[in-house]
Amino acid sequence: MSAVPLPSSSLKERIIVPLDVPTVEEAIVLLDRLPDVTFWKVGLELFVSTGAGILTLLKQQDKRIFLDLKFHDIPNTMAGACRAAGRYGVDLVTLHATAGRDALMASVEAAHQGAAVAGCHAPHLIAVTLLTSIDARTLAFDLKVPLELPDYALQMALLAKESGLSGVVCSPKEAQEIRDTCGADFLRVCPGVRPAWTQAGDQRRSLTPAAAFQAGASFLVIGRPITAQPDPAAAFARICDELDVGS
Ligand SMILES: O=c1ccn([C@@H]2O[C@H](COP(=O)(O)O)[C@@H](O)[C@H]2O)c(=O)[nH]1
């Protein structure tokens, strides 16, 4: 079965909120406090702590799911992980582009196989170009990558596109160039988004939500500016108001 269609109309539906908590109970608290959020991210902390049950719970609530486990391994292992992830019926799954062309291609094929066996839509596989916590200095001096950061992110996006992936995870700062080069249909899922009234924390390549959409982001991933606030629903509503879409 082909990949599940993703919403494209409302900006509010294109904000993905991460459930970056260690227990299902804490995840349920966030779900209850943010009933207007339609798209949730399950990442390493919650999945490793509690397993796949949270995915069933989210589906029971008709939520869209971004499974952000950022696979990075040899092709055979990546394919095995993506075959398994394909069976969950989630919307988005992440891999690292630096796993390389063979691993990325094997992952796409395997995710579709897994979905076919389970009788569900295949997930869109999207590749992390360069983590949004990495800045140009770290890329050059620690990771020893000789390309300029925007060019490196673009090369990773092109590799993902050539390998058959649906899109990338990228900083909103690189979204426009990736859209212009890879096409509007190639997804740009952007973490590292910070309203002007919040702290950057460990994010190094940030834009505000409005600037991120203007720059060409398909989806925004916004965590702590919402979930770490005393009133997460008010923070989500404020972000939606600032996008002029209401909450
Ligand atoms: O490059 C990346 C890839 C993934 N993330 C994830 O997005 C959220 C961001 O949360 P904030 O609290 O808004 O910083 C988090 O779950 C990361 O794992 C990313 O930040 N950068």
PDB file of C-alpha atoms and ligand atoms in Angstrom:
ATOM      1  CA  MET A   1       0.000   0.000   0.000  1.00  0.00           C
ATOM      2  CA  SER A   2       1.279   3.487  -0.759  1.00  0.00           C
ATOM      3  CA  ALA A   3       2.263   5.986   1.931  1.00  0.00           C
ATOM      4  CA  VAL A   4      -0.501   7.639   3.902  1.00  0.00           C
ATOM      5  CA  PRO A   5      -1.480  11.108   2.634  1.00  0.00           C
ATOM      6  CA  LEU A   6      -0.473  13.934   4.973  1.00  0.00           C
ATOM      7  CA  PRO A   7      -2.580  17.022   5.764  1.00  0.00           C
ATOM      8  CA  SER A   8      -1.586  20.069   3.761  1.00  0.00           C
ATOM      9  CA  SER A   9      -4.204  22.711   4.473  1.00  0.00           C
ATOM     10  CA  SER A  10      -4.222  23.984   8.058  1.00  0.00           C
ATOM     11  CA  LEU A  11      -1.006  25.305   9.557  1.00  0.00           C
ATOM     12  CA  LYS A  12      -2.195  24.122  12.988  1.00  0.00           C
ATOM     13  CA  GLU A  13      -2.319  20.525  11.718  1.00  0.00           C
ATOM     14  CA  ARG A  14       1.235  20.949  10.518  1.00  0.00           C
ATOM     15  CA  ILE A  15       2.633  21.485  14.015  1.00  0.00           C
ATOM     16  CA  ILE A  16       4.005  18.243  15.441  1.00  0.00           C
ATOM     17  CA  VAL A  17       4.483  18.097  19.211  1.00  0.00           C
ATOM     18  CA  PRO A  18       6.981  15.602  20.662  1.00  0.00           C
ATOM     19  CA  LEU A  19       6.035  13.366  23.564  1.00  0.00           C
ATOM     20  CA  ASP A  20       9.520  13.682  25.060  1.00  0.00           C
ATOM     21  CA  VAL A  21       8.646  12.120  28.415  1.00  0.00           C
ATOM     22  CA  PRO A  22       9.725   8.841  30.041  1.00  0.00           C
ATOM     23  CA  THR A  23       6.345   7.297  30.924  1.00  0.00           C
ATOM     24  CA  VAL A  24       3.012   6.588  29.244  1.00  0.00           C
ATOM     25  CA  GLU A  25       1.295   8.318  32.171  1.00  0.00           C
ATOM     26  CA  GLU A  26       3.164  11.562  31.450  1.00  0.00           C
ATOM     27  CA  ALA A  27       2.382  11.188  27.743  1.00  0.00           C
ATOM     28  CA  ILE A  28      -1.320  10.848  28.548  1.00  0.00           C
ATOM     29  CA  VAL A  29      -1.175  14.013  30.655  1.00  0.00           C
ATOM     30  CA  LEU A  30       0.202  15.924  27.644  1.00  0.00           C
ATOM     31  CA  LEU A  31      -2.384  14.401  25.291  1.00  0.00           C
ATOM     32  CA  ASP A  32      -5.158  15.425  27.686  1.00  0.00           C
ATOM     33  CA  ARG A  33      -3.784  18.942  28.115  1.00  0.00           C
ATOM     34  CA  LEU A  34      -3.366  19.481  24.360  1.00  0.00           C
ATOM     35  CA  PRO A  35      -6.560  18.144  22.738  1.00  0.00           C
ATOM     36  CA  ASP A  36      -6.122  20.465  19.719  1.00  0.00           C
ATOM     37  CA  VAL A  37      -2.795  18.898  18.730  1.00  0.00           C
ATOM     38  CA  THR A  38      -3.426  16.395  15.929  1.00  0.00           C
ATOM     39  CA  PHE A  39       0.128  15.292  15.128  1.00  0.00           C
ATOM     40  CA  TRP A  40       2.404  13.823  17.813  1.00  0.00           C
ATOM     41  CA  LYS A  41       6.007  12.682  17.755  1.00  0.00           C
ATOM     42  CA  VAL A  42       7.189   9.570  19.590  1.00  0.00           C
ATOM     43  CA  GLY A  43      10.952   9.671  19.976  1.00  0.00           C
ATOM     44  CA  LEU A  44      13.762   7.763  21.561  1.00  0.00           C
ATOM     45  CA  GLU A  45      12.998   8.562  25.203  1.00  0.00           C
ATOM     46  CA  LEU A  46       9.377   7.397  25.259  1.00  0.00           C
ATOM     47  CA  PHE A  47       9.779   4.492  22.829  1.00  0.00           C
ATOM     48  CA  VAL A  48      12.850   3.064  24.563  1.00  0.00           C
ATOM     49  CA  SER A  49      11.258   3.577  27.988  1.00  0.00           C
ATOM     50  CA  THR A  50       7.811   2.179  27.251  1.00  0.00           C
ATOM     51  CA  GLY A  51       7.715   0.385  23.885  1.00  0.00           C
ATOM     52  CA  ALA A  52       5.212   0.504  21.052  1.00  0.00           C
ATOM     53  CA  GLY A  53       2.009   0.613  23.140  1.00  0.00           C
ATOM     54  CA  ILE A  54       1.944   4.405  22.937  1.00  0.00           C
ATOM     55  CA  LEU A  55       1.443   4.119  19.162  1.00  0.00           C
ATOM     56  CA  THR A  56      -1.761   2.118  19.675  1.00  0.00           C
ATOM     57  CA  LEU A  57      -2.972   4.677  22.194  1.00  0.00           C
ATOM     58  CA  LEU A  58      -2.346   7.547  19.761  1.00  0.00           C
ATOM     59  CA  LYS A  59      -4.135   5.729  16.957  1.00  0.00           C
ATOM     60  CA  GLN A  60      -7.123   5.084  19.224  1.00  0.00           C
ATOM     61  CA  GLN A  61      -7.319   8.871  19.586  1.00  0.00           C
ATOM     62  CA  ASP A  62      -7.090   9.367  15.778  1.00  0.00           C
ATOM     63  CA  LYS A  63      -3.787  11.208  16.078  1.00  0.00           C
ATOM     64  CA  ARG A  64      -1.141  11.308  13.375  1.00  0.00           C
ATOM     65  CA  ILE A  65       2.186   9.824  14.433  1.00  0.00           C
ATOM     66  CA  PHE A  66       5.783  10.747  13.711  1.00  0.00           C
ATOM     67  CA  LEU A  67       7.994   7.862  14.884  1.00  0.00           C
ATOM     68  CA  ASP A  68      11.354   9.576  15.341  1.00  0.00           C
ATOM     69  CA  LEU A  69      13.845   6.808  16.116  1.00  0.00           C
ATOM     70  CA  LYS A  70      16.514   8.094  13.675  1.00  0.00           C
ATOM     71  CA  PHE A  71      17.770   4.736  12.425  1.00  0.00           C
ATOM     72  CA  HIS A  72      21.457   4.706  11.473  1.00  0.00           C
ATOM     73  CA  ASP A  73      23.048   1.346  10.708  1.00  0.00           C
ATOM     74  CA  ILE A  74      24.145  -1.000   7.933  1.00  0.00           C
ATOM     75  CA  PRO A  75      21.616  -1.665   5.143  1.00  0.00           C
ATOM     76  CA  ASN A  76      20.442  -5.075   6.401  1.00  0.00           C
ATOM     77  CA  THR A  77      19.794  -3.771   9.920  1.00  0.00           C
ATOM     78  CA  MET A  78      18.108  -0.589   8.678  1.00  0.00           C
ATOM     79  CA  ALA A  79      15.850  -2.664   6.440  1.00  0.00           C
ATOM     80  CA  GLY A  80      14.873  -4.877   9.367  1.00  0.00           C
ATOM     81  CA  ALA A  81      14.035  -1.899  11.553  1.00  0.00           C
ATOM     82  CA  CYS A  82      12.052  -0.191   8.773  1.00  0.00           C
ATOM     83  CA  ARG A  83      10.162  -3.406   7.963  1.00  0.00           C
ATOM     84  CA  ALA A  84       9.084  -3.516  11.614  1.00  0.00           C
ATOM     85  CA  ALA A  85       8.264   0.208  11.718  1.00  0.00           C
ATOM     86  CA  GLY A  86       6.222  -0.193   8.529  1.00  0.00           C
ATOM     87  CA  ARG A  87       3.859  -2.502  10.408  1.00  0.00           C
ATOM     88  CA  TYR A  88       2.856   0.170  12.959  1.00  0.00           C
ATOM     89  CA  GLY A  89       0.742   2.237  10.553  1.00  0.00           C
ATOM     90  CA  VAL A  90       2.500   5.478  11.533  1.00  0.00           C
ATOM     91  CA  ASP A  91       2.812   8.511   9.253  1.00  0.00           C
ATOM     92  CA  LEU A  92       6.498   9.483   9.423  1.00  0.00           C
ATOM     93  CA  VAL A  93       9.657   7.529  10.311  1.00  0.00           C
ATOM     94  CA  THR A  94      13.182   8.985  10.543  1.00  0.00           C
ATOM     95  CA  LEU A  95      16.553   7.674   9.401  1.00  0.00           C
ATOM     96  CA  HIS A  96      19.925   9.396   9.197  1.00  0.00           C
ATOM     97  CA  ALA A  97      20.928  10.274   5.634  1.00  0.00           C
ATOM     98  CA  THR A  98      24.522   9.462   6.587  1.00  0.00           C
ATOM     99  CA  ALA A  99      23.612   5.761   6.709  1.00  0.00           C
ATOM    100  CA  GLY A 100      24.202   5.992   2.958  1.00  0.00           C
ATOM    101  CA  ARG A 101      22.407   5.293  -0.299  1.00  0.00           C
ATOM    102  CA  ASP A 102      22.200   1.486  -0.024  1.00  0.00           C
ATOM    103  CA  ALA A 103      20.750   1.645   3.481  1.00  0.00           C
ATOM    104  CA  LEU A 104      18.242   4.337   2.532  1.00  0.00           C
ATOM    105  CA  MET A 105      17.034   2.443  -0.538  1.00  0.00           C
ATOM    106  CA  ALA A 106      16.743  -0.820   1.394  1.00  0.00           C
ATOM    107  CA  SER A 107      14.800   1.007   4.106  1.00  0.00           C
ATOM    108  CA  VAL A 108      12.164   2.343   1.708  1.00  0.00           C
ATOM    109  CA  GLU A 109      11.577  -1.079   0.188  1.00  0.00           C
ATOM    110  CA  ALA A 110      11.421  -2.754   3.597  1.00  0.00           C
ATOM    111  CA  ALA A 111       8.995  -0.203   5.081  1.00  0.00           C
ATOM    112  CA  HIS A 112       6.605  -0.865   2.202  1.00  0.00           C
ATOM    113  CA  GLN A 113       6.985  -4.631   2.705  1.00  0.00           C
ATOM    114  CA  GLY A 114       6.187  -4.283   6.407  1.00  0.00           C
ATOM    115  CA  ALA A 115       3.133  -2.158   5.700  1.00  0.00           C
ATOM    116  CA  ALA A 116       1.884  -4.599   3.067  1.00  0.00           C
ATOM    117  CA  VAL A 117       2.160  -7.520   5.492  1.00  0.00           C
ATOM    118  CA  ALA A 118       0.246  -5.560   8.150  1.00  0.00           C
ATOM    119  CA  GLY A 119      -2.291  -4.231   5.636  1.00  0.00           C
ATOM    120  CA  CYS A 120      -1.677  -0.610   6.583  1.00  0.00           C
ATOM    121  CA  HIS A 121      -0.406   2.503   4.818  1.00  0.00           C
ATOM    122  CA  ALA A 122       3.380   2.664   4.489  1.00  0.00           C
ATOM    123  CA  PRO A 123       5.034   5.454   6.477  1.00  0.00           C
ATOM    124  CA  HIS A 124       6.803   8.323   4.779  1.00  0.00           C
ATOM    125  CA  LEU A 125      10.508   7.809   5.426  1.00  0.00           C
ATOM    126  CA  ILE A 126      12.359  11.063   6.021  1.00  0.00           C
ATOM    127  CA  ALA A 127      16.105  11.501   6.512  1.00  0.00           C
ATOM    128  CA  VAL A 128      17.851  13.695   9.044  1.00  0.00           C
ATOM    129  CA  THR A 129      20.189  15.918   7.013  1.00  0.00           C
ATOM    130  CA  LEU A 130      22.091  17.381   9.955  1.00  0.00           C
ATOM    131  CA  LEU A 131      20.792  17.553  13.522  1.00  0.00           C
ATOM    132  CA  THR A 132      19.497  21.001  14.413  1.00  0.00           C
ATOM    133  CA  SER A 133      21.723  20.983  17.500  1.00  0.00           C
ATOM    134  CA  ILE A 134      24.832  21.123  15.263  1.00  0.00           C
ATOM    135  CA  ASP A 135      26.214  24.491  14.192  1.00  0.00           C
ATOM    136  CA  ALA A 136      28.714  25.369  11.483  1.00  0.00           C
ATOM    137  CA  ARG A 137      31.641  25.346  13.888  1.00  0.00           C
ATOM    138  CA  THR A 138      30.850  21.852  15.198  1.00  0.00           C
ATOM    139  CA  LEU A 139      30.337  20.569  11.654  1.00  0.00           C
ATOM    140  CA  ALA A 140      33.737  21.880  10.578  1.00  0.00           C
ATOM    141  CA  PHE A 141      35.896  21.351  13.660  1.00  0.00           C
ATOM    142  CA  ASP A 142      34.398  18.286  15.394  1.00  0.00           C
ATOM    143  CA  LEU A 143      32.774  16.395  12.529  1.00  0.00           C
ATOM    144  CA  LYS A 144      35.499  17.463  10.054  1.00  0.00           C
ATOM    145  CA  VAL A 145      33.025  18.068   7.241  1.00  0.00           C
ATOM    146  CA  PRO A 146      34.698  20.421   4.738  1.00  0.00           C
ATOM    147  CA  LEU A 147      31.448  21.692   3.123  1.00  0.00           C
ATOM    148  CA  GLU A 148      29.607  24.825   4.214  1.00  0.00           C
ATOM    149  CA  LEU A 149      26.690  23.794   6.451  1.00  0.00           C
ATOM    150  CA  PRO A 150      23.825  24.721   4.064  1.00  0.00           C
ATOM    151  CA  ASP A 151      25.554  22.898   1.212  1.00  0.00           C
ATOM    152  CA  TYR A 152      26.108  19.801   3.357  1.00  0.00           C
ATOM    153  CA  ALA A 153      22.425  19.751   4.392  1.00  0.00           C
ATOM    154  CA  LEU A 154      21.406  20.127   0.739  1.00  0.00           C
ATOM    155  CA  GLN A 155      23.677  17.263  -0.343  1.00  0.00           C
ATOM    156  CA  MET A 156      22.108  15.020   2.320  1.00  0.00           C
ATOM    157  CA  ALA A 157      18.644  16.034   1.094  1.00  0.00           C
ATOM    158  CA  LEU A 158      19.580  15.198  -2.496  1.00  0.00           C
ATOM    159  CA  LEU A 159      20.895  11.812  -1.376  1.00  0.00           C
ATOM    160  CA  ALA A 160      17.605  11.134   0.415  1.00  0.00           C
ATOM    161  CA  LYS A 161      15.588  12.152  -2.629  1.00  0.00           C
ATOM    162  CA  GLU A 162      17.668  10.056  -5.010  1.00  0.00           C
ATOM    163  CA  SER A 163      17.240   7.086  -2.637  1.00  0.00           C
ATOM    164  CA  GLY A 164      13.454   7.290  -2.799  1.00  0.00           C
ATOM    165  CA  LEU A 165      12.653   8.898   0.554  1.00  0.00           C
ATOM    166  CA  SER A 166       9.657  11.222   0.971  1.00  0.00           C
ATOM    167  CA  GLY A 167      11.601  14.092   2.513  1.00  0.00           C
ATOM    168  CA  VAL A 168      13.978  15.260   5.186  1.00  0.00           C
ATOM    169  CA  VAL A 169      14.286  16.555   8.710  1.00  0.00           C
ATOM    170  CA  CYS A 170      16.126  19.844   8.415  1.00  0.00           C
ATOM    171  CA  SER A 171      16.529  23.178  10.115  1.00  0.00           C
ATOM    172  CA  PRO A 172      13.993  25.744   8.914  1.00  0.00           C
ATOM    173  CA  LYS A 173      17.021  27.772   7.868  1.00  0.00           C
ATOM    174  CA  GLU A 174      17.718  25.227   5.112  1.00  0.00           C
ATOM    175  CA  ALA A 175      14.094  24.536   4.150  1.00  0.00           C
ATOM    176  CA  GLN A 176      13.843  27.018   1.310  1.00  0.00           C
ATOM    177  CA  GLU A 177      16.927  25.852  -0.549  1.00  0.00           C
ATOM    178  CA  ILE A 178      15.899  22.211  -0.108  1.00  0.00           C
ATOM    179  CA  ARG A 179      12.393  22.952  -1.438  1.00  0.00           C
ATOM    180  CA  ASP A 180      13.809  24.896  -4.391  1.00  0.00           C
ATOM    181  CA  THR A 181      16.230  22.096  -5.265  1.00  0.00           C
ATOM    182  CA  CYS A 182      14.291  18.942  -4.348  1.00  0.00           C
ATOM    183  CA  GLY A 183      10.777  20.146  -5.173  1.00  0.00           C
ATOM    184  CA  ALA A 184       7.718  21.219  -3.215  1.00  0.00           C
ATOM    185  CA  ASP A 185       6.485  17.616  -2.843  1.00  0.00           C
ATOM    186  CA  PHE A 186       9.645  16.590  -1.000  1.00  0.00           C
ATOM    187  CA  LEU A 187       8.781  17.027   2.715  1.00  0.00           C
ATOM    188  CA  ARG A 188      10.730  19.447   4.939  1.00  0.00           C
ATOM    189  CA  VAL A 189      10.002  18.522   8.559  1.00  0.00           C
ATOM    190  CA  CYS A 190      11.615  21.193  10.732  1.00  0.00           C
ATOM    191  CA  PRO A 191      12.562  20.996  14.416  1.00  0.00           C
ATOM    192  CA  GLY A 192      14.653  23.769  15.911  1.00  0.00           C
ATOM    193  CA  VAL A 193      11.641  26.078  15.949  1.00  0.00           C
ATOM    194  CA  ARG A 194      11.537  28.716  18.663  1.00  0.00           C
ATOM    195  CA  PRO A 195       8.926  31.424  19.260  1.00  0.00           C
ATOM    196  CA  ALA A 196      10.594  34.742  20.147  1.00  0.00           C
ATOM    197  CA  TRP A 197       9.394  34.338  23.754  1.00  0.00           C
ATOM    198  CA  THR A 198      11.251  31.031  24.447  1.00  0.00           C
ATOM    199  CA  GLN A 199      14.816  29.884  25.011  1.00  0.00           C
ATOM    200  CA  ALA A 200      16.881  28.200  22.284  1.00  0.00           C
ATOM    201  CA  GLY A 201      18.166  25.551  24.693  1.00  0.00           C
ATOM    202  CA  ASP A 202      20.287  23.038  22.760  1.00  0.00           C
ATOM    203  CA  GLN A 203      18.929  24.086  19.341  1.00  0.00           C
ATOM    204  CA  ARG A 204      21.510  25.890  17.192  1.00  0.00           C
ATOM    205  CA  ARG A 205      19.752  26.630  13.872  1.00  0.00           C
ATOM    206  CA  SER A 206      16.364  28.076  14.804  1.00  0.00           C
ATOM    207  CA  LEU A 207      13.644  30.253  13.334  1.00  0.00           C
ATOM    208  CA  THR A 208      10.301  31.345  14.750  1.00  0.00           C
ATOM    209  CA  PRO A 209       7.222  29.312  13.685  1.00  0.00           C
ATOM    210  CA  ALA A 210       6.024  31.999  11.262  1.00  0.00           C
ATOM    211  CA  ALA A 211       9.487  32.414   9.739  1.00  0.00           C
ATOM    212  CA  ALA A 212       9.864  28.642   9.452  1.00  0.00           C
ATOM    213  CA  PHE A 213       6.633  28.259   7.471  1.00  0.00           C
ATOM    214  CA  GLN A 214       7.547  31.287   5.353  1.00  0.00           C
ATOM    215  CA  ALA A 215      10.922  29.685   4.652  1.00  0.00           C
ATOM    216  CA  GLY A 216       9.236  26.593   3.257  1.00  0.00           C
ATOM    217  CA  ALA A 217       8.809  24.147   6.134  1.00  0.00           C
ATOM    218  CA  SER A 218       6.136  21.503   5.449  1.00  0.00           C
ATOM    219  CA  PHE A 219       5.798  20.611   9.150  1.00  0.00           C
ATOM    220  CA  LEU A 220       7.190  22.133  12.340  1.00  0.00           C
ATOM    221  CA  VAL A 221       8.290  20.079  15.338  1.00  0.00           C
ATOM    222  CA  ILE A 222       7.855  22.217  18.461  1.00  0.00           C
ATOM    223  CA  GLY A 223       8.500  20.616  21.824  1.00  0.00           C
ATOM    224  CA  ARG A 224       9.669  22.436  24.934  1.00  0.00           C
ATOM    225  CA  PRO A 225       8.248  25.844  23.930  1.00  0.00           C
ATOM    226  CA  ILE A 226       4.874  24.099  24.372  1.00  0.00           C
ATOM    227  CA  THR A 227       5.351  21.081  26.613  1.00  0.00           C
ATOM    228  CA  ALA A 228       7.670  22.669  29.187  1.00  0.00           C
ATOM    229  CA  GLN A 229       5.386  25.669  29.755  1.00  0.00           C
ATOM    230  CA  PRO A 230       3.206  25.796  32.899  1.00  0.00           C
ATOM    231  CA  ASP A 231       0.164  25.952  30.568  1.00  0.00           C
ATOM    232  CA  PRO A 232       0.979  23.955  27.386  1.00  0.00           C
ATOM    233  CA  ALA A 233      -2.451  24.634  25.830  1.00  0.00           C
ATOM    234  CA  ALA A 234      -1.963  28.391  26.215  1.00  0.00           C
ATOM    235  CA  ALA A 235       1.503  28.134  24.638  1.00  0.00           C
ATOM    236  CA  PHE A 236       0.120  26.130  21.690  1.00  0.00           C
ATOM    237  CA  ALA A 237      -2.711  28.645  21.288  1.00  0.00           C
ATOM    238  CA  ARG A 238      -0.235  31.548  21.363  1.00  0.00           C
ATOM    239  CA  ILE A 239       1.858  29.925  18.631  1.00  0.00           C
ATOM    240  CA  CYS A 240      -1.264  29.347  16.518  1.00  0.00           C
ATOM    241  CA  ASP A 241      -2.360  32.956  17.087  1.00  0.00           C
ATOM    242  CA  GLU A 242       1.062  34.179  16.008  1.00  0.00           C
ATOM    243  CA  LEU A 243       0.610  32.140  12.826  1.00  0.00           C
ATOM    244  CA  ASP A 244      -2.797  33.785  12.508  1.00  0.00           C
ATOM    245  CA  VAL A 245      -4.644  30.462  12.361  1.00  0.00           C
ATOM    246  CA  GLY A 246      -6.373  30.550  15.756  1.00  0.00           C
ATOM    247  CA  SER A 247      -6.289  27.638  18.158  1.00  0.00           C
TER     248      SER A 247
HETATM  249  O1  LIG B   1      17.611  17.510  13.912  1.00  0.00           O
HETATM  250  C1  LIG B   1      16.729  17.227  14.744  1.00  0.00           C
HETATM  251  C2  LIG B   1      15.976  16.075  14.689  1.00  0.00           C
HETATM  252  C3  LIG B   1      15.005  15.839  15.622  1.00  0.00           C
HETATM  253  N1  LIG B   1      14.781  16.716  16.623  1.00  0.00           N
HETATM  254  C4  LIG B   1      13.703  16.406  17.568  1.00  0.00           C
HETATM  255  O2  LIG B   1      12.718  17.449  17.568  1.00  0.00           O
HETATM  256  C5  LIG B   1      12.274  17.732  18.875  1.00  0.00           C
HETATM  257  C6  LIG B   1      12.564  19.171  19.182  1.00  0.00           C
HETATM  258  O3  LIG B   1      12.143  19.444  20.495  1.00  0.00           O
HETATM  259  P1  LIG B   1      12.341  20.873  21.159  1.00  0.00           P
HETATM  260  O4  LIG B   1      11.937  20.657  22.587  1.00  0.00           O
HETATM  261  O5  LIG B   1      11.429  21.819  20.425  1.00  0.00           O
HETATM  262  O6  LIG B   1      13.785  21.261  21.019  1.00  0.00           O
HETATM  263  C7  LIG B   1      12.969  16.745  19.815  1.00  0.00           C
HETATM  264  O7  LIG B   1      12.084  15.698  20.085  1.00  0.00           O
HETATM  265  C8  LIG B   1      14.171  16.251  19.013  1.00  0.00           C
HETATM  266  O8  LIG B   1      14.443  14.887  19.279  1.00  0.00           O
HETATM  267  C9  LIG B   1      15.526  17.852  16.694  1.00  0.00           C
HETATM  268  O9  LIG B   1      15.354  18.680  17.616  1.00  0.00           O
HETATM  269  N2  LIG B   1      16.466  18.085  15.751  1.00  0.00           N
END
